[in-house]
Amino acid sequence: MRISAFLCVVALTTAGSIPALADSSCPNPNALGTSRTLVIDTSHPRLGALQYRETLPLGPHEVVLTFDDGPLPPSSTKILDILKSECVKATYFLVGEMAQNFPDVVRRIRDEGHTIGTHSYDHPLTFHTMPLAKAEKEINGGIDAVSKALGNPAEVAPFFRIPGLLRSEAVENYLASRSLVTWSVDFDADDWFRHITANEIARRAISRIESKGRGMLLLHDIHPATVTALPIILKELKARGYHIVHVVPAQPGRPVTVTEAQQWQVAASSSARRTAAAAPRPTAPRSAAGSPRPASAKLTPAGTKTRRVTTGENFAPVGHELSLSGRPPS
């Protein structure tokens, strides 16, 4: 993965803290920016407090941005414009079929320094029930398609997010056998909901981040409402003293960031809310005219993907109203 936009400085600090690769190249002095780069390997194979016992080893007020389902212009390119203007780096989980259709956008994601993981070939919402051989085909097909779009398999990070977070032990074991890290989430903003407004996406994102104080946020770069919500989210994160962390895979010349085991562990309060089974998360369809739609996704005539949601963690109702111009009221 290219990170040419970074001027990387390794700084070992006090015990229990994390060495940082800091970005000092941002031309916008008012941007949120990317505070540091976290380098991980595959020794922690399953990440995300919603479903697993471990998540990324973030400090207080640190957030990792992740985007699923793309690329799909113009929404995906507008998201990239916003991230570039704010000097923010994110982790993408691309759908192979989408990468085949829009390879130029895939290459732009790489060229602008973001991390590129994968999200299956055509986003079936049956990973928890499909035969393992079919799941393997989906996983490998997505990786192959993104690799071809980039022109170099080495530029695809060994990071995978299961469509809909519909996990199964067999799939997770296969991913681990291929040295792929399975990413779940710590929280999302429900931007896949039909008719949700940009302000509501931003409100939910900030409220859930504030409730945890740190974590990985899931968004979808294919939706116009997310495009509108993202600047609000980034502005609020800066105002509230949050910092963006960019996650990249270890490779020769880029060693793993030194961490302590407890930094990866999910807090007990989060563990109590995890589900050991699947945690279904519907993901909205590709809506642009002529763009691909996964054959396995059930669509209403209006073009909305539908699926039964069985988990109580879909997510919990927000406990307070959020004023986007300031702190939540007491």
CSV table of C-alpha atoms in Angstrom, one decimal:
chain,number,residue,atom,x,y,z
A,1,MET,CA,0.0,0.0,0.0
A,2,ARG,CA,1.4,3.4,-0.9
A,3,ILE,CA,1.7,6.0,1.8
A,4,SER,CA,3.7,8.5,-0.1
A,5,ALA,CA,1.7,11.4,1.3
A,6,PHE,CA,3.1,10.6,4.7
A,7,LEU,CA,6.4,12.0,6.2
A,8,CYS,CA,6.8,9.2,8.7
A,9,VAL,CA,8.5,9.6,12.0
A,10,VAL,CA,8.7,6.7,14.5
A,11,ALA,CA,8.5,7.9,18.1
A,12,LEU,CA,8.6,5.5,21.0
A,13,THR,CA,6.9,7.0,24.0
A,14,THR,CA,6.0,5.9,27.5
A,15,ALA,CA,5.0,2.3,28.4
A,16,GLY,CA,1.6,1.3,27.2
A,17,SER,CA,1.5,4.0,24.5
A,18,ILE,CA,1.8,3.4,20.8
A,19,PRO,CA,4.6,4.5,18.5
A,20,ALA,CA,3.2,6.9,15.9
A,21,LEU,CA,3.9,7.5,12.3
A,22,ALA,CA,2.7,11.1,12.0
A,23,ASP,CA,1.5,13.0,9.0
A,24,SER,CA,3.1,16.4,8.8
A,25,SER,CA,2.5,17.0,5.1
A,26,CYS,CA,-1.1,18.4,5.2
A,27,PRO,CA,-1.2,21.7,3.3
A,28,ASN,CA,-4.5,22.8,5.0
A,29,PRO,CA,-3.7,24.2,8.5
A,30,ASN,CA,-7.4,24.1,9.5
A,31,ALA,CA,-7.9,20.4,8.5
A,32,LEU,CA,-8.7,17.6,10.9
A,33,GLY,CA,-5.7,15.7,9.5
A,34,THR,CA,-4.4,12.2,10.3
A,35,SER,CA,-2.7,12.1,13.7
A,36,ARG,CA,-0.7,8.9,13.3
A,37,THR,CA,-0.4,5.6,11.4
A,38,LEU,CA,-1.1,2.3,13.1
A,39,VAL,CA,0.8,-0.6,11.5
A,40,ILE,CA,-0.8,-4.0,12.2
A,41,ASP,CA,-0.1,-7.6,11.1
A,42,THR,CA,-2.3,-10.7,11.1
A,43,SER,CA,-1.6,-11.8,14.7
A,44,HIS,CA,-5.0,-10.3,15.7
A,45,PRO,CA,-7.2,-12.0,13.2
A,46,ARG,CA,-10.6,-10.7,14.2
A,47,LEU,CA,-11.3,-7.1,15.1
A,48,GLY,CA,-14.4,-5.1,16.1
A,49,ALA,CA,-16.2,-4.7,19.4
A,50,LEU,CA,-19.6,-5.5,17.9
A,51,GLN,CA,-18.7,-9.1,17.4
A,52,TYR,CA,-15.3,-9.9,18.7
A,53,ARG,CA,-13.2,-9.9,21.9
A,54,GLU,CA,-10.5,-7.7,20.3
A,55,THR,CA,-10.6,-4.4,18.4
A,56,LEU,CA,-8.0,-1.9,17.2
A,57,PRO,CA,-5.6,-0.7,19.9
A,58,LEU,CA,-6.7,2.9,19.9
A,59,GLY,CA,-6.1,5.6,22.5
A,60,PRO,CA,-8.7,7.9,24.0
A,61,HIS,CA,-10.3,10.2,21.3
A,62,GLU,CA,-8.9,8.2,18.4
A,63,VAL,CA,-11.1,7.2,15.5
A,64,VAL,CA,-10.5,5.0,12.4
A,65,LEU,CA,-12.7,5.7,9.4
A,66,THR,CA,-13.7,2.8,7.2
A,67,PHE,CA,-15.8,2.8,4.0
A,68,ASP,CA,-17.6,-0.2,2.5
A,69,ASP,CA,-19.2,-1.2,-0.8
A,70,GLY,CA,-17.5,1.1,-3.3
A,71,PRO,CA,-16.3,2.3,-5.5
A,72,LEU,CA,-19.3,4.0,-7.1
A,73,PRO,CA,-18.8,7.5,-8.6
A,74,PRO,CA,-19.8,10.2,-8.2
A,75,SER,CA,-20.4,9.5,-4.5
A,76,SER,CA,-17.1,7.7,-4.0
A,77,THR,CA,-15.1,10.4,-5.8
A,78,LYS,CA,-16.8,13.1,-3.7
A,79,ILE,CA,-15.9,11.3,-0.5
A,80,LEU,CA,-12.3,11.2,-1.7
A,81,ASP,CA,-12.4,14.9,-2.4
A,82,ILE,CA,-13.6,15.5,1.2
A,83,LEU,CA,-10.9,13.3,2.7
A,84,LYS,CA,-8.2,14.9,0.7
A,85,SER,CA,-9.3,18.4,1.7
A,86,GLU,CA,-9.2,17.4,5.3
A,87,CYS,CA,-5.9,15.4,5.0
A,88,VAL,CA,-7.7,12.3,6.4
A,89,LYS,CA,-6.7,8.7,5.5
A,90,ALA,CA,-9.3,5.9,5.7
A,91,THR,CA,-9.5,2.2,5.2
A,92,TYR,CA,-11.7,1.0,2.3
A,93,PHE,CA,-13.3,-2.4,1.9
A,94,LEU,CA,-14.0,-2.6,-1.9
A,95,VAL,CA,-16.4,-4.9,-3.7
A,96,GLY,CA,-14.7,-6.8,-6.5
A,97,GLU,CA,-17.4,-6.2,-9.0
A,98,MET,CA,-17.4,-2.5,-8.3
A,99,ALA,CA,-13.6,-2.4,-8.7
A,100,GLN,CA,-13.9,-4.1,-12.1
A,101,ASN,CA,-16.3,-1.4,-13.2
A,102,PHE,CA,-14.4,1.6,-11.8
A,103,PRO,CA,-10.7,0.7,-11.7
A,104,ASP,CA,-9.7,4.3,-12.1
A,105,VAL,CA,-11.4,5.1,-8.8
A,106,VAL,CA,-9.7,2.2,-7.1
A,107,ARG,CA,-6.3,3.5,-8.3
A,108,ARG,CA,-7.2,7.0,-7.0
A,109,ILE,CA,-8.0,5.5,-3.6
A,110,ARG,CA,-4.5,4.0,-3.6
A,111,ASP,CA,-2.7,7.0,-5.0
A,112,GLU,CA,-4.2,9.3,-2.3
A,113,GLY,CA,-2.7,7.1,0.4
A,114,HIS,CA,-5.8,5.2,1.7
A,115,THR,CA,-5.7,1.5,2.8
A,116,ILE,CA,-7.5,-0.9,0.5
A,117,GLY,CA,-9.1,-4.1,1.8
A,118,THR,CA,-11.8,-6.2,0.3
A,119,HIS,CA,-15.5,-7.0,0.8
A,120,SER,CA,-16.1,-10.0,-1.4
A,121,TYR,CA,-16.7,-10.1,-5.2
A,122,ASP,CA,-20.4,-9.2,-5.4
A,123,HIS,CA,-21.6,-8.6,-1.8
A,124,PRO,CA,-23.9,-11.6,-1.1
A,125,LEU,CA,-25.8,-11.4,2.1
A,126,THR,CA,-25.5,-15.1,2.8
A,127,PHE,CA,-22.0,-15.6,4.1
A,128,HIS,CA,-23.4,-17.1,7.3
A,129,THR,CA,-25.2,-19.9,5.4
A,130,MET,CA,-23.4,-20.4,2.1
A,131,PRO,CA,-21.2,-23.5,1.5
A,132,LEU,CA,-17.6,-22.7,2.4
A,133,ALA,CA,-16.5,-23.4,-1.2
A,134,LYS,CA,-18.8,-20.6,-2.4
A,135,ALA,CA,-17.5,-18.2,0.4
A,136,GLU,CA,-13.9,-19.0,-0.7
A,137,LYS,CA,-14.8,-18.1,-4.3
A,138,GLU,CA,-16.4,-14.8,-3.2
A,139,ILE,CA,-13.4,-13.9,-1.0
A,140,ASN,CA,-10.8,-14.8,-3.6
A,141,GLY,CA,-12.8,-13.3,-6.5
A,142,GLY,CA,-13.0,-10.0,-4.7
A,143,ILE,CA,-9.3,-9.9,-3.9
A,144,ASP,CA,-8.4,-10.8,-7.5
A,145,ALA,CA,-10.7,-8.1,-8.9
A,146,VAL,CA,-9.2,-5.4,-6.7
A,147,SER,CA,-5.7,-6.7,-7.4
A,148,LYS,CA,-6.3,-6.4,-11.2
A,149,ALA,CA,-7.7,-2.9,-10.8
A,150,LEU,CA,-4.6,-1.8,-8.9
A,151,GLY,CA,-2.3,-3.8,-11.2
A,152,ASN,CA,-0.4,-5.1,-8.2
A,153,PRO,CA,-1.7,-7.7,-5.7
A,154,ALA,CA,0.8,-6.4,-3.1
A,155,GLU,CA,-1.2,-3.2,-2.8
A,156,VAL,CA,-4.2,-5.0,-1.5
A,157,ALA,CA,-4.1,-5.0,2.3
A,158,PRO,CA,-4.8,-8.4,4.0
A,159,PHE,CA,-8.0,-6.9,5.5
A,160,PHE,CA,-11.5,-8.3,4.8
A,161,ARG,CA,-15.0,-7.3,6.0
A,162,ILE,CA,-17.7,-9.9,5.6
A,163,PRO,CA,-20.8,-8.5,3.8
A,164,GLY,CA,-23.5,-7.6,6.2
A,165,LEU,CA,-21.2,-8.8,9.0
A,166,LEU,CA,-22.9,-12.1,8.6
A,167,ARG,CA,-20.1,-14.1,10.1
A,168,SER,CA,-19.6,-17.8,10.5
A,169,GLU,CA,-16.8,-19.7,12.2
A,170,ALA,CA,-15.9,-21.6,9.0
A,171,VAL,CA,-15.5,-18.4,7.0
A,172,GLU,CA,-13.5,-16.7,9.8
A,173,ASN,CA,-11.2,-19.7,10.0
A,174,TYR,CA,-10.7,-19.7,6.3
A,175,LEU,CA,-9.8,-16.0,6.3
A,176,ALA,CA,-7.3,-16.6,9.1
A,177,SER,CA,-5.8,-19.5,7.2
A,178,ARG,CA,-5.2,-17.1,4.3
A,179,SER,CA,-3.6,-14.6,6.7
A,180,LEU,CA,-6.5,-12.2,6.3
A,181,VAL,CA,-7.7,-10.0,9.2
A,182,THR,CA,-11.5,-10.1,9.6
A,183,TRP,CA,-12.8,-6.6,10.4
A,184,SER,CA,-16.1,-6.1,12.1
A,185,VAL,CA,-17.0,-2.7,13.5
A,186,ASP,CA,-17.2,-0.8,16.7
A,187,PHE,CA,-20.1,1.4,15.6
A,188,ASP,CA,-21.7,2.7,12.4
A,189,ALA,CA,-24.0,5.6,11.5
A,190,ASP,CA,-26.8,3.7,9.8
A,191,ASP,CA,-26.1,5.5,6.6
A,192,TRP,CA,-27.4,2.5,4.7
A,193,PHE,CA,-30.9,3.2,6.0
A,194,ARG,CA,-33.4,4.3,3.3
A,195,HIS,CA,-34.4,7.9,3.5
A,196,ILE,CA,-32.0,8.7,6.4
A,197,THR,CA,-30.8,12.3,6.3
A,198,ALA,CA,-27.3,13.6,6.3
A,199,ASN,CA,-27.8,15.4,9.6
A,200,GLU,CA,-29.1,12.2,11.2
A,201,ILE,CA,-26.2,10.2,9.9
A,202,ALA,CA,-23.8,12.7,11.5
A,203,ARG,CA,-25.8,12.8,14.7
A,204,ARG,CA,-25.7,9.0,15.1
A,205,ALA,CA,-22.0,8.8,14.2
A,206,ILE,CA,-20.9,11.5,16.7
A,207,SER,CA,-23.2,10.2,19.5
A,208,ARG,CA,-21.9,6.7,19.1
A,209,ILE,CA,-18.3,7.8,19.0
A,210,GLU,CA,-18.8,9.9,22.1
A,211,SER,CA,-20.4,7.0,23.9
A,212,LYS,CA,-17.3,4.9,23.4
A,213,GLY,CA,-14.6,7.6,23.3
A,214,ARG,CA,-12.7,5.8,20.5
A,215,GLY,CA,-13.1,3.1,17.8
A,216,MET,CA,-13.6,2.3,14.2
A,217,LEU,CA,-16.5,3.9,12.4
A,218,LEU,CA,-18.3,2.2,9.4
A,219,LEU,CA,-19.6,4.4,6.6
A,220,HIS,CA,-20.6,3.6,3.0
A,221,ASP,CA,-19.0,5.8,0.3
A,222,ILE,CA,-21.7,5.0,-2.3
A,223,HIS,CA,-24.5,7.1,-0.8
A,224,PRO,CA,-25.2,10.8,-1.5
A,225,ALA,CA,-26.3,11.3,2.1
A,226,THR,CA,-23.0,10.1,3.4
A,227,VAL,CA,-21.2,12.6,1.1
A,228,THR,CA,-23.2,15.4,2.7
A,229,ALA,CA,-22.8,14.0,6.3
A,230,LEU,CA,-19.0,13.4,6.1
A,231,PRO,CA,-17.9,17.1,6.4
A,232,ILE,CA,-20.2,17.5,9.4
A,233,ILE,CA,-18.7,14.4,11.1
A,234,LEU,CA,-15.1,15.5,10.4
A,235,LYS,CA,-15.8,19.0,11.7
A,236,GLU,CA,-17.4,17.7,14.8
A,237,LEU,CA,-14.6,15.3,15.5
A,238,LYS,CA,-12.1,18.1,15.3
A,239,ALA,CA,-14.2,20.4,17.5
A,240,ARG,CA,-14.5,17.6,20.1
A,241,GLY,CA,-10.8,16.9,20.2
A,242,TYR,CA,-10.8,13.6,18.3
A,243,HIS,CA,-7.9,12.4,16.2
A,244,ILE,CA,-7.9,10.2,13.0
A,245,VAL,CA,-5.7,7.1,12.9
A,246,HIS,CA,-4.7,5.5,9.7
A,247,VAL,CA,-4.4,1.7,9.8
A,248,VAL,CA,-1.9,0.0,7.3
A,249,PRO,CA,-0.6,-3.5,7.1
A,250,ALA,CA,2.9,-4.4,8.1
A,251,GLN,CA,5.4,-5.1,5.3
A,252,PRO,CA,9.2,-5.2,4.8
A,253,GLY,CA,10.5,-1.9,5.9
A,254,ARG,CA,7.3,-1.0,7.8
A,255,PRO,CA,7.4,-2.8,11.2
A,256,VAL,CA,4.3,-3.5,13.4
A,257,THR,CA,3.5,-0.7,15.8
A,258,VAL,CA,4.5,-1.8,19.3
A,259,THR,CA,1.4,-2.4,21.5
A,260,GLU,CA,0.4,-4.1,24.7
A,261,ALA,CA,-2.0,-7.0,24.7
A,262,GLN,CA,-4.6,-5.2,26.8
A,263,GLN,CA,-4.8,-2.4,24.3
A,264,TRP,CA,-6.6,-4.8,21.9
A,265,GLN,CA,-9.1,-6.1,24.3
A,266,VAL,CA,-12.7,-5.0,24.2
A,267,ALA,CA,-14.0,-3.5,27.4
A,268,ALA,CA,-16.4,-5.6,29.4
A,269,SER,CA,-19.3,-3.3,28.8
A,270,SER,CA,-18.8,-3.7,25.1
A,271,SER,CA,-18.3,-7.5,25.4
A,272,ALA,CA,-21.7,-7.8,27.1
A,273,ARG,CA,-23.3,-6.4,24.0
A,274,ARG,CA,-21.5,-8.6,21.4
A,275,THR,CA,-23.3,-11.4,19.7
A,276,ALA,CA,-21.5,-14.7,19.1
A,277,ALA,CA,-23.6,-15.3,16.1
A,278,ALA,CA,-24.1,-13.2,13.1
A,279,ALA,CA,-24.9,-9.5,13.5
A,280,PRO,CA,-26.7,-8.7,10.3
A,281,ARG,CA,-26.1,-5.2,8.9
A,282,PRO,CA,-28.0,-4.4,5.7
A,283,THR,CA,-25.9,-2.5,3.2
A,284,ALA,CA,-27.7,-0.3,0.7
A,285,PRO,CA,-27.5,-1.1,-3.0
A,286,ARG,CA,-25.5,0.5,-5.8
A,287,SER,CA,-28.0,2.9,-7.1
A,288,ALA,CA,-26.4,4.6,-10.1
A,289,ALA,CA,-27.9,3.8,-13.4
A,290,GLY,CA,-26.1,1.0,-15.1
A,291,SER,CA,-24.0,0.0,-12.1
A,292,PRO,CA,-23.9,-3.6,-10.9
A,293,ARG,CA,-26.1,-4.9,-8.2
A,294,PRO,CA,-25.3,-8.1,-6.3
A,295,ALA,CA,-27.5,-10.9,-7.6
A,296,SER,CA,-28.1,-12.2,-4.0
A,297,ALA,CA,-29.4,-8.9,-2.7
A,298,LYS,CA,-33.2,-8.6,-2.6
A,299,LEU,CA,-34.3,-5.3,-3.9
A,300,THR,CA,-37.6,-3.5,-3.7
A,301,PRO,CA,-38.9,-1.8,-6.8
A,302,ALA,CA,-37.5,1.4,-5.3
A,303,GLY,CA,-34.1,-0.1,-5.3
A,304,THR,CA,-33.6,-0.7,-1.6
A,305,LYS,CA,-31.9,-3.8,-0.4
A,306,THR,CA,-33.9,-5.5,2.3
A,307,ARG,CA,-33.0,-8.2,4.8
A,308,ARG,CA,-34.3,-9.5,8.1
A,309,VAL,CA,-32.4,-8.0,11.0
A,310,THR,CA,-32.2,-10.4,14.0
A,311,THR,CA,-29.7,-8.8,16.3
A,312,GLY,CA,-30.6,-6.5,19.2
A,313,GLU,CA,-27.4,-4.5,18.5
A,314,ASN,CA,-28.7,-2.8,15.4
A,315,PHE,CA,-27.5,-0.3,17.1
A,316,ALA,CA,-29.0,0.7,20.4
A,317,PRO,CA,-31.1,3.8,20.3
A,318,VAL,CA,-29.2,7.0,20.8
A,319,GLY,CA,-29.5,8.1,24.5
A,320,HIS,CA,-29.5,11.8,23.9
A,321,GLU,CA,-30.1,14.4,21.2
A,322,LEU,CA,-27.0,15.8,19.6
A,323,SER,CA,-26.5,19.4,18.7
A,324,LEU,CA,-24.2,19.5,15.8
A,325,SER,CA,-23.1,23.0,16.7
A,326,GLY,CA,-21.8,22.0,20.1
A,327,ARG,CA,-21.6,19.4,22.9
A,328,PRO,CA,-24.6,17.2,23.6
A,329,PRO,CA,-26.9,18.8,26.1
A,330,SER,CA,-26.9,17.4,29.6
